[in-house]
Every structure is written in structure tokens, then in C-alpha cells.
Amino acid sequence: MNSKFKIGDRVHKPKGYKFVGTVVSVFTTTAGETRIVAEMRDNGMLHVFNETQLESGWIPTEDPWQEVVHLSQSLPNDHDFGRAVRLYVWDVLGSK
């Protein structure tokens, strides 16, 4: 099966409702059509898409603080690298 996406790819839905996530499965239906299952970045919801509905990469959120919150949740507070990343994001996104 040839697909433009593979498991672990970051994706977003460019049209319609907002969806930013990670590919967790790529499969073929009984009709031979490729389907992509992506896990939404913010809440873990799984959604099935066809390949034309998604594009590669995460789009930046409209609210830079959502990025800070997302990083804060994924990196421990007592980790020096986590603090450094949060400060960097603060500097970069806070100036825009």
C-alpha cells in the first residue's frame, strides 16, 4: 500500500473544522481505498480521514499560549530542558 502518510506523521486538516494531530494508523478499506486514523493533539480523539483531507505538518495555533500549555503538559516542571523550552517559547511567541 502506498500512502502519502505514515504512522507518526504530524498532520492538520486545512479546510473545514480544525484538526491537528498525529497519524496512528494507515489502512486499506475493503473497497481498496486508503484511510488515515489521526489522534487529535489536544485531547487524544481519534478520527478517520481519507488522504485528501489532510496535509503534512502541524499548523501553529492562533493562541500562542496554547503552545506553552501543550509544552508544559508534556515536559516535567523539574526538568531543566522543559524549563528552557518554555522560556524559549515564551520569548519567541510572546514577541509576535
CSV table of C-alpha atoms in Angstrom, one decimal, residues 18-68:
chain,number,residue,atom,x,y,z
A,18,LYS,CA,-9.8,22.4,12.9
A,19,PHE,CA,-7.9,19.2,13.4
A,20,VAL,CA,-4.2,19.0,14.3
A,21,GLY,CA,-2.8,15.6,15.2
A,22,THR,CA,-0.6,12.6,14.7
A,23,VAL,CA,-1.1,9.6,12.3
A,24,VAL,CA,-1.6,6.5,14.4
A,25,SER,CA,-2.8,4.1,11.6
A,26,VAL,CA,-2.8,3.8,7.9
A,27,PHE,CA,-5.0,1.1,6.3
A,28,THR,CA,-6.9,0.0,3.2
A,29,THR,CA,-10.7,-0.4,3.3
A,30,THR,CA,-12.4,-3.5,1.7
A,31,ALA,CA,-13.0,-1.3,-1.3
A,32,GLY,CA,-9.2,-0.7,-1.6
A,33,GLU,CA,-9.3,2.9,-0.5
A,34,THR,CA,-6.6,4.3,1.8
A,35,ARG,CA,-7.7,5.7,5.2
A,36,ILE,CA,-5.7,7.5,7.8
A,37,VAL,CA,-6.5,7.4,11.5
A,38,ALA,CA,-5.1,10.5,13.3
A,39,GLU,CA,-5.1,11.3,17.0
A,40,MET,CA,-6.0,14.9,17.9
A,41,ARG,CA,-3.1,16.7,19.6
A,42,ASP,CA,-5.2,18.5,22.2
A,43,ASN,CA,-7.5,15.7,23.5
A,44,GLY,CA,-6.5,12.4,22.0
A,45,MET,CA,-9.7,11.9,20.0
A,46,LEU,CA,-9.3,9.5,17.0
A,47,HIS,CA,-10.7,10.4,13.6
A,48,VAL,CA,-10.6,8.6,10.3
A,49,PHE,CA,-9.8,10.6,7.2
A,50,ASN,CA,-9.1,10.0,3.5
A,51,GLU,CA,-5.7,11.2,2.3
A,52,THR,CA,-7.1,14.2,0.5
A,53,GLN,CA,-8.5,15.7,3.8
A,54,LEU,CA,-5.1,16.1,5.5
A,55,GLU,CA,-1.8,17.9,4.9
A,56,SER,CA,1.6,17.3,6.5
A,57,GLY,CA,2.8,19.2,9.5
A,58,TRP,CA,1.2,20.9,12.4
A,59,ILE,CA,-0.2,24.4,11.9
A,60,PRO,CA,0.6,26.9,14.6
A,61,THR,CA,-2.4,27.6,16.9
A,62,GLU,CA,-4.0,31.1,16.8
A,63,ASP,CA,-3.2,31.5,20.5
A,64,PRO,CA,0.5,31.2,21.3
A,65,TRP,CA,-0.3,30.3,25.0
A,66,GLN,CA,-1.8,27.0,23.8
A,67,GLU,CA,1.6,26.0,22.6
A,68,VAL,CA,3.1,26.9,26.0
